């Protein structure tokens, strides 16, 4: 069997990637760059099957810490807007092919029963968050990273009030969708640097958006959100954080999917929340794995339409992203938490 020139190039690049970015990065980029649609069973099996101990040790230990720091410093010189655009401004129609049809939520759902669909699980999650946010008609409510507006819509359906709702996103495609489909107030702005008026919101929530906030940005952001809340206000955050090292090699691999983003450690988040003046009154954990599998299956079912919309490379990127993330949670490198942070003590 002779290898074509593209395949030779992919393999040569994979070897170079191992040296520069580590084994996990190299494997993921090798899959993502396949010129033909990936075999779903192969990619899921390969990326989720536990490897030998030496391989895991190599994946977790290389690149060395000083190299990780250096590599990330270069990534962090790019703006958040660039990274968000790269991941989210692919095509709204493409996301519709694998997200739940009702709310189009791109965040961990609550699968409780074996026959749950992604639709049932996302509505259950949205209800859970509704209970944490406790929105009331007449309140000013801010959604940090509103995606396609599903949670705003859920709140509006619950309170009957849309006037006080505002969404923020850095994705042009999402902002257009939310304002055209629902007519909600949505601003295309970076919530990490946005200027908030003091006491301008009764409730602020972020679902799956704190993962994009770099560790050094967490405390300043929480301080500003604390100020932006009314005296009895609350902040509800749903996001995953690291259980171990503050700069694992997975942060380097993660740059393939989320350029410029880096997760924080759970303990560091707790510390920052306290330092910003919040009291944590709720902290629950949830399993991301069933959601990732559900998105993967939906995408595979809609393979041809997906490729027609975004091309083979982007299709392969997501087909790789879901199992790679599944393994990340399966290995307990990170855990999804839901928090309520109260301003009043
Ligand atoms: C994983 S999606 C979740 C979307 C939505 N909350 C949901 O649950 O479906 C992350 C969202 O955060 C937004 N986002 C991330 N970083 C942001 C930032 N610095 N400023 C504004 N929006 C941001 C993205 O544009 C996207 O809408």
Tab-separated table of C-alpha atoms and ligand atoms in Angstrom:
chain	number	residue	atom	x	y	z
A	1	UNK	CA	0.000	0.000	0.000
A	2	UNK	CA	1.407	3.408	-0.889
A	3	UNK	CA	0.477	6.494	1.075
A	4	UNK	CA	-0.775	9.563	-0.770
A	5	UNK	CA	1.046	12.858	-0.318
A	6	UNK	CA	-1.677	14.253	1.976
A	7	UNK	CA	-1.450	11.224	4.255
A	8	UNK	CA	2.342	11.462	4.343
A	9	UNK	CA	2.050	15.137	5.291
A	10	UNK	CA	-0.506	14.361	8.036
A	11	UNK	CA	1.751	11.731	9.538
A	12	UNK	CA	4.843	13.917	9.374
A	13	UNK	CA	2.926	16.742	11.020
A	14	UNK	CA	1.645	14.365	13.728
A	15	UNK	CA	5.245	13.428	14.595
A	16	UNK	CA	6.206	17.113	14.754
A	17	UNK	CA	3.089	17.816	16.859
A	18	UNK	CA	4.073	15.165	19.408
A	19	UNK	CA	7.372	16.973	19.905
A	20	UNK	CA	5.860	20.457	20.052
A	21	UNK	CA	2.452	19.993	21.673
A	22	UNK	CA	2.318	16.449	23.076
A	23	UNK	CA	0.695	13.154	22.157
A	24	UNK	CA	-2.923	14.026	22.839
A	25	UNK	CA	-2.733	17.189	20.715
A	26	UNK	CA	-1.046	15.243	17.900
A	27	UNK	CA	-3.683	12.472	17.899
A	28	UNK	CA	-6.572	14.907	17.952
A	29	UNK	CA	-5.144	17.049	15.149
A	30	UNK	CA	-4.421	13.925	13.109
A	31	UNK	CA	-8.110	12.951	13.293
A	32	UNK	CA	-9.370	16.480	12.675
A	33	UNK	CA	-7.314	16.838	9.503
A	34	UNK	CA	-8.603	13.649	7.828
A	35	UNK	CA	-9.588	14.485	4.244
A	36	UNK	CA	-12.596	12.135	4.322
A	37	UNK	CA	-15.402	11.792	6.906
A	38	UNK	CA	-14.135	9.895	9.945
A	39	UNK	CA	-15.510	6.480	10.789
A	40	UNK	CA	-17.592	7.274	13.910
A	41	UNK	CA	-17.035	3.908	15.640
A	42	UNK	CA	-13.302	4.133	15.085
A	43	UNK	CA	-12.885	7.705	16.313
A	44	UNK	CA	-15.146	7.205	19.357
A	45	UNK	CA	-13.432	3.920	20.275
A	46	UNK	CA	-9.912	5.230	19.740
A	47	UNK	CA	-10.361	8.396	21.779
A	48	UNK	CA	-12.353	6.911	24.666
A	49	UNK	CA	-10.558	3.561	25.161
A	50	UNK	CA	-8.128	3.719	28.119
A	51	UNK	CA	-4.532	3.537	26.896
A	52	UNK	CA	-1.568	1.824	28.573
A	53	UNK	CA	-0.204	3.475	31.729
A	54	UNK	CA	2.980	4.759	30.008
A	55	UNK	CA	0.861	6.492	27.375
A	56	UNK	CA	-1.290	8.250	29.978
A	57	UNK	CA	1.797	9.316	31.877
A	58	UNK	CA	3.287	10.740	28.678
A	59	UNK	CA	0.038	12.518	27.775
A	60	UNK	CA	-0.257	14.111	31.232
A	61	UNK	CA	3.434	14.975	31.574
A	62	UNK	CA	4.456	16.341	28.186
A	63	UNK	CA	4.796	19.119	27.073
A	64	UNK	CA	6.547	20.171	30.278
A	65	UNK	CA	5.024	22.894	32.407
A	66	UNK	CA	7.358	25.647	31.224
A	67	UNK	CA	6.534	24.732	27.598
A	68	UNK	CA	2.774	24.822	28.342
A	69	UNK	CA	3.148	28.280	29.834
A	70	UNK	CA	5.048	29.499	26.817
A	71	UNK	CA	2.607	27.964	24.321
A	72	UNK	CA	-0.388	29.465	26.115
A	73	UNK	CA	1.163	32.910	26.441
A	74	UNK	CA	1.192	33.014	22.642
A	75	UNK	CA	-2.441	31.857	22.413
A	76	UNK	CA	-3.537	34.374	25.034
A	77	UNK	CA	-2.204	37.237	22.989
A	78	UNK	CA	-5.250	36.687	20.746
A	79	UNK	CA	-8.556	38.283	21.734
A	80	UNK	CA	-11.436	36.230	23.119
A	81	UNK	CA	-13.540	37.377	20.163
A	82	UNK	CA	-11.185	35.607	17.724
A	83	UNK	CA	-11.414	32.303	19.572
A	84	UNK	CA	-15.189	32.463	19.995
A	85	UNK	CA	-15.683	33.282	16.336
A	86	UNK	CA	-13.558	30.314	15.330
A	87	UNK	CA	-15.612	27.863	17.390
A	88	UNK	CA	-19.142	29.271	17.200
A	89	UNK	CA	-19.444	31.176	13.944
A	90	UNK	CA	-19.467	27.989	11.912
A	91	UNK	CA	-23.133	27.937	10.867
A	92	UNK	CA	-26.288	28.115	12.975
A	93	UNK	CA	-27.868	25.471	10.746
A	94	UNK	CA	-24.975	23.130	11.530
A	95	UNK	CA	-25.473	23.461	15.306
A	96	UNK	CA	-29.175	22.850	14.798
A	97	UNK	CA	-28.290	19.397	13.394
A	98	UNK	CA	-26.966	18.080	16.706
A	99	UNK	CA	-28.270	20.321	19.504
A	100	UNK	CA	-31.721	19.751	21.022
A	101	UNK	CA	-34.461	21.032	18.752
A	102	UNK	CA	-36.420	22.963	21.388
A	103	UNK	CA	-33.902	25.190	23.178
A	104	UNK	CA	-30.681	24.716	21.170
A	105	UNK	CA	-28.605	24.603	24.348
A	106	UNK	CA	-24.897	23.976	23.928
A	107	UNK	CA	-24.149	22.975	27.507
A	108	UNK	CA	-24.402	19.900	29.721
A	109	UNK	CA	-27.957	18.482	29.960
A	110	UNK	CA	-29.515	16.358	32.721
A	111	UNK	CA	-29.947	12.769	31.558
A	112	UNK	CA	-31.762	10.920	34.355
A	113	UNK	CA	-33.274	7.951	32.538
A	114	UNK	CA	-31.935	5.602	29.853
A	115	UNK	CA	-34.669	6.576	27.373
A	116	UNK	CA	-34.176	10.348	27.761
A	117	UNK	CA	-33.695	12.257	24.531
A	118	UNK	CA	-31.437	15.294	24.328
A	119	UNK	CA	-34.644	17.383	24.171
A	120	UNK	CA	-35.994	15.961	27.463
A	121	UNK	CA	-32.602	16.260	29.146
A	122	UNK	CA	-32.083	19.883	28.114
A	123	UNK	CA	-35.528	20.959	29.315
A	124	UNK	CA	-34.838	19.193	32.650
A	125	UNK	CA	-31.541	21.096	32.926
A	126	UNK	CA	-33.218	24.393	32.003
A	127	UNK	CA	-35.839	23.778	34.721
A	128	UNK	CA	-33.102	23.022	37.234
A	129	UNK	CA	-31.378	26.310	36.388
A	130	UNK	CA	-34.689	28.185	36.458
A	131	UNK	CA	-35.065	27.013	40.030
A	132	UNK	CA	-31.593	28.329	40.873
A	133	UNK	CA	-32.060	31.672	39.106
A	134	UNK	CA	-35.624	32.190	40.403
A	135	UNK	CA	-36.455	34.857	37.825
A	136	UNK	CA	-39.458	37.096	38.437
A	137	UNK	CA	-41.351	39.426	36.122
A	138	UNK	CA	-39.965	42.950	36.321
A	139	UNK	CA	-36.415	41.874	37.177
A	140	UNK	CA	-33.345	42.873	35.171
A	141	UNK	CA	-31.628	39.644	34.154
A	142	UNK	CA	-28.358	39.217	32.281
A	143	UNK	CA	-27.298	36.049	30.411
A	144	UNK	CA	-23.486	35.879	30.116
A	145	UNK	CA	-22.809	33.942	26.914
A	146	UNK	CA	-26.405	33.484	25.781
A	147	UNK	CA	-25.700	31.106	22.881
A	148	UNK	CA	-28.822	30.739	20.739
A	149	UNK	CA	-31.053	32.249	23.423
A	150	UNK	CA	-32.589	28.993	24.738
A	151	UNK	CA	-32.359	29.890	28.438
A	152	UNK	CA	-33.602	33.429	27.834
A	153	UNK	CA	-36.581	31.902	26.055
A	154	UNK	CA	-37.171	29.474	28.935
A	155	UNK	CA	-37.134	32.356	31.426
A	156	UNK	CA	-39.427	34.447	29.246
A	157	UNK	CA	-41.892	31.524	28.997
A	158	UNK	CA	-41.802	31.219	32.800
A	159	UNK	CA	-42.156	34.887	33.807
A	160	UNK	CA	-44.031	36.199	30.772
A	161	UNK	CA	-41.626	39.158	30.828
A	162	UNK	CA	-39.005	39.854	28.199
A	163	UNK	CA	-38.346	43.546	28.844
A	164	UNK	CA	-35.658	43.056	31.507
A	165	UNK	CA	-33.828	40.248	29.721
A	166	UNK	CA	-30.456	40.902	28.121
A	167	UNK	CA	-28.052	38.439	26.495
A	168	UNK	CA	-24.353	38.840	25.761
A	169	UNK	CA	-22.319	36.834	23.294
A	170	UNK	CA	-19.182	37.221	21.209
A	171	UNK	CA	-20.614	35.225	18.324
A	172	UNK	CA	-22.127	37.315	15.530
A	173	UNK	CA	-24.105	34.344	14.246
A	174	UNK	CA	-25.681	33.763	17.668
A	175	UNK	CA	-26.461	37.447	18.202
A	176	UNK	CA	-28.183	37.599	14.816
A	177	UNK	CA	-30.149	34.420	15.560
A	178	UNK	CA	-31.320	35.565	19.018
A	179	UNK	CA	-32.438	38.950	17.840
A	180	UNK	CA	-34.087	37.697	14.611
A	181	UNK	CA	-35.800	34.625	16.066
A	182	UNK	CA	-36.873	35.982	19.470
A	183	UNK	CA	-36.418	39.754	19.236
A	184	UNK	CA	-34.548	39.725	22.564
A	185	UNK	CA	-32.082	42.388	23.607
A	186	UNK	CA	-28.708	40.859	22.761
A	187	UNK	CA	-25.364	42.608	22.671
A	188	UNK	CA	-22.230	41.516	20.875
A	189	UNK	CA	-19.778	42.300	23.628
A	190	UNK	CA	-17.067	40.654	25.713
A	191	UNK	CA	-18.538	40.207	29.196
A	192	UNK	CA	-15.017	40.007	30.655
A	193	UNK	CA	-14.258	43.599	29.713
A	194	UNK	CA	-17.776	45.089	29.448
A	195	UNK	CA	-18.573	48.110	31.637
A	196	UNK	CA	-21.506	47.274	33.924
A	197	UNK	CA	-23.436	49.967	35.782
A	198	UNK	CA	-23.383	49.346	39.556
A	199	UNK	CA	-26.480	47.490	40.824
A	200	UNK	CA	-27.908	47.255	37.301
A	201	UNK	CA	-29.076	43.599	37.454
A	202	UNK	CA	-31.187	41.543	39.856
A	203	UNK	CA	-29.965	38.223	38.469
A	204	UNK	CA	-26.954	37.318	36.356
A	205	UNK	CA	-26.311	33.838	35.044
A	206	UNK	CA	-23.813	32.118	32.774
A	207	UNK	CA	-24.306	28.637	31.369
A	208	UNK	CA	-21.236	27.095	29.780
A	209	UNK	CA	-19.461	30.415	29.346
A	210	UNK	CA	-17.097	30.634	32.355
A	211	UNK	CA	-15.024	27.899	30.666
A	212	UNK	CA	-13.834	30.598	28.269
A	213	UNK	CA	-12.619	32.905	31.037
A	214	UNK	CA	-8.879	32.543	31.606
A	215	UNK	CA	-7.789	31.879	35.210
A	216	UNK	CA	-6.287	35.356	35.724
A	217	UNK	CA	-9.564	36.940	34.558
A	218	UNK	CA	-11.865	35.121	37.008
A	219	UNK	CA	-11.421	37.273	40.122
A	220	UNK	CA	-11.637	40.658	38.321
A	221	UNK	CA	-14.750	39.422	36.492
A	222	UNK	CA	-16.428	38.175	39.677
A	223	UNK	CA	-15.680	41.498	41.390
A	224	UNK	CA	-17.333	43.397	38.553
A	225	UNK	CA	-20.341	41.081	38.511
A	226	UNK	CA	-20.673	41.529	42.276
A	227	UNK	CA	-20.821	45.284	41.707
A	228	UNK	CA	-23.257	44.936	38.821
A	229	UNK	CA	-25.758	43.083	41.003
A	230	UNK	CA	-28.430	44.747	43.132
A	231	UNK	CA	-27.876	44.315	46.918
A	232	UNK	CA	-30.091	41.203	47.052
A	233	UNK	CA	-28.944	39.928	43.638
A	234	UNK	CA	-27.607	36.526	42.777
A	235	UNK	CA	-25.213	35.037	40.251
A	236	UNK	CA	-25.858	31.537	38.896
A	237	UNK	CA	-22.986	29.817	37.121
A	238	UNK	CA	-22.954	26.459	35.366
A	239	UNK	CA	-19.499	25.487	34.137
A	240	UNK	CA	-16.771	22.894	34.479
A	241	UNK	CA	-13.524	23.418	36.310
A	242	UNK	CA	-10.311	21.466	36.784
A	243	UNK	CA	-9.919	18.983	39.618
A	244	UNK	CA	-6.125	18.825	39.643
A	245	UNK	CA	-3.216	20.787	38.195
A	246	UNK	CA	-3.880	24.407	37.228
A	247	UNK	CA	-2.180	23.996	33.845
A	248	UNK	CA	-2.740	20.439	32.576
A	249	UNK	CA	-1.641	19.318	29.113
A	250	UNK	CA	-5.348	19.129	28.177
A	251	UNK	CA	-5.322	22.947	28.091
A	252	UNK	CA	-2.918	22.704	25.159
A	253	UNK	CA	-5.049	20.112	23.324
A	254	UNK	CA	-8.111	22.230	24.098
A	255	UNK	CA	-6.659	25.042	21.964
A	256	UNK	CA	-7.630	23.033	18.878
A	257	UNK	CA	-11.289	23.468	19.768
A	258	UNK	CA	-11.354	26.637	21.890
A	259	UNK	CA	-8.434	28.870	20.918
A	260	UNK	CA	-7.544	31.304	23.686
A	261	UNK	CA	-9.640	29.653	26.426
A	262	UNK	CA	-8.303	27.938	29.561
A	263	UNK	CA	-10.104	26.354	32.499
A	264	UNK	CA	-9.689	27.323	36.130
A	265	UNK	CA	-9.253	25.000	39.102
A	266	UNK	CA	-12.353	24.383	41.207
A	267	UNK	CA	-10.537	25.431	44.397
A	268	UNK	CA	-9.307	28.640	42.782
A	269	UNK	CA	-12.836	29.507	41.692
A	270	UNK	CA	-14.151	29.035	45.267
A	271	UNK	CA	-11.407	31.283	46.571
A	272	UNK	CA	-12.123	33.955	43.940
A	273	UNK	CA	-15.883	33.847	44.661
A	274	UNK	CA	-15.210	34.493	48.359
A	275	UNK	CA	-12.639	37.195	47.619
A	276	UNK	CA	-15.133	38.958	45.355
A	277	UNK	CA	-17.607	39.099	48.233
A	278	UNK	CA	-19.999	36.293	47.291
A	279	UNK	CA	-21.451	33.563	49.501
A	280	UNK	CA	-21.932	30.235	47.738
A	281	UNK	CA	-25.327	28.813	48.662
A	282	UNK	CA	-25.544	26.019	46.089
A	283	UNK	CA	-22.890	23.784	44.520
A	284	UNK	CA	-24.044	20.661	42.673
A	285	UNK	CA	-22.151	18.420	40.247
A	286	UNK	CA	-23.472	16.930	36.984
A	287	UNK	CA	-22.277	14.376	34.450
A	288	UNK	CA	-21.406	15.810	31.016
A	289	UNK	CA	-20.741	12.459	29.322
A	290	UNK	CA	-24.284	11.521	28.198
A	291	UNK	CA	-24.742	14.925	26.546
A	292	UNK	CA	-21.506	14.556	24.591
A	293	UNK	CA	-22.554	11.118	23.391
A	294	UNK	CA	-26.007	12.403	22.399
A	295	UNK	CA	-24.513	15.265	20.338
A	296	UNK	CA	-22.079	12.853	18.711
A	297	UNK	CA	-24.885	10.451	17.719
A	298	UNK	CA	-27.048	13.258	16.317
A	299	UNK	CA	-24.158	14.614	14.291
A	300	UNK	CA	-23.392	11.191	12.856
A	301	UNK	CA	-27.077	10.704	11.944
A	302	UNK	CA	-26.960	14.017	10.061
A	303	UNK	CA	-23.552	13.491	8.513
A	304	UNK	CA	-24.347	14.334	4.896
A	305	UNK	CA	-26.263	17.489	5.700
A	306	UNK	CA	-23.534	18.582	8.113
A	307	UNK	CA	-20.819	18.119	5.500
A	308	UNK	CA	-22.876	19.973	2.914
A	309	UNK	CA	-23.134	22.904	5.346
A	310	UNK	CA	-19.630	23.130	6.820
A	311	UNK	CA	-17.356	20.747	4.911
A	312	UNK	CA	-15.506	17.607	5.943
A	313	UNK	CA	-12.865	19.286	8.128
A	314	UNK	CA	-15.354	20.998	10.435
A	315	UNK	CA	-17.501	17.860	10.599
A	316	UNK	CA	-14.413	15.870	11.604
A	317	UNK	CA	-13.453	18.514	14.165
A	318	UNK	CA	-16.728	18.042	16.048
A	319	UNK	CA	-16.671	14.277	15.606
A	320	UNK	CA	-13.299	14.371	17.374
A	321	UNK	CA	-14.253	17.022	19.926
A	322	UNK	CA	-17.080	15.020	21.515
A	323	UNK	CA	-15.171	11.794	22.324
A	324	UNK	CA	-12.029	13.714	23.359
A	325	UNK	CA	-14.171	15.716	25.803
A	326	UNK	CA	-15.952	12.559	26.980
A	327	UNK	CA	-12.584	11.082	27.988
A	328	UNK	CA	-11.598	14.310	29.727
A	329	UNK	CA	-14.666	14.000	31.993
A	330	UNK	CA	-14.392	10.228	32.295
A	331	UNK	CA	-10.875	10.658	33.660
A	332	UNK	CA	-12.283	13.187	36.147
A	333	UNK	CA	-9.878	15.857	34.960
A	334	UNK	CA	-12.773	18.301	35.242
A	335	UNK	CA	-16.269	18.350	36.762
A	336	UNK	CA	-19.368	20.300	35.811
A	337	UNK	CA	-20.719	22.389	38.714
A	338	UNK	CA	-23.769	24.568	39.172
A	339	UNK	CA	-23.335	27.376	41.671
A	340	UNK	CA	-25.522	29.992	43.250
A	341	UNK	CA	-23.500	32.963	44.473
A	342	UNK	CA	-25.423	35.352	46.680
A	343	UNK	CA	-24.385	38.953	47.026
A	344	UNK	CA	-25.973	39.461	50.445
A	345	UNK	CA	-24.237	37.693	53.306
B	1	LIG	C1	-20.889	26.775	25.285
B	1	LIG	S1	-21.743	28.191	24.735
B	1	LIG	C2	-23.149	28.159	25.809
B	1	LIG	C3	-24.288	28.956	25.261
B	1	LIG	C4	-25.556	28.958	26.109
B	1	LIG	N1	-25.345	29.550	27.402
B	1	LIG	C5	-26.107	27.562	26.224
B	1	LIG	O1	-26.134	27.016	27.333
B	1	LIG	O2	-26.533	27.048	25.195
B	1	LIG	C6	-20.751	29.534	25.375
B	1	LIG	C7	-21.295	30.926	25.102
B	1	LIG	O3	-20.486	31.889	25.778
B	1	LIG	C8	-20.219	32.972	24.908
B	1	LIG	N2	-18.987	33.609	25.381
B	1	LIG	C9	-17.827	33.003	25.730
B	1	LIG	N3	-16.934	33.914	26.158
B	1	LIG	C10	-17.545	35.125	26.091
B	1	LIG	C11	-17.154	36.461	26.405
B	1	LIG	N4	-15.943	36.729	26.869
B	1	LIG	N5	-18.048	37.445	26.209
B	1	LIG	C12	-19.289	37.188	25.707
B	1	LIG	N6	-19.727	35.936	25.416
B	1	LIG	C13	-18.860	34.927	25.600
B	1	LIG	C14	-20.142	32.345	23.543
B	1	LIG	O4	-20.314	33.320	22.537
B	1	LIG	C15	-21.314	31.359	23.661
B	1	LIG	O5	-22.513	32.051	23.406
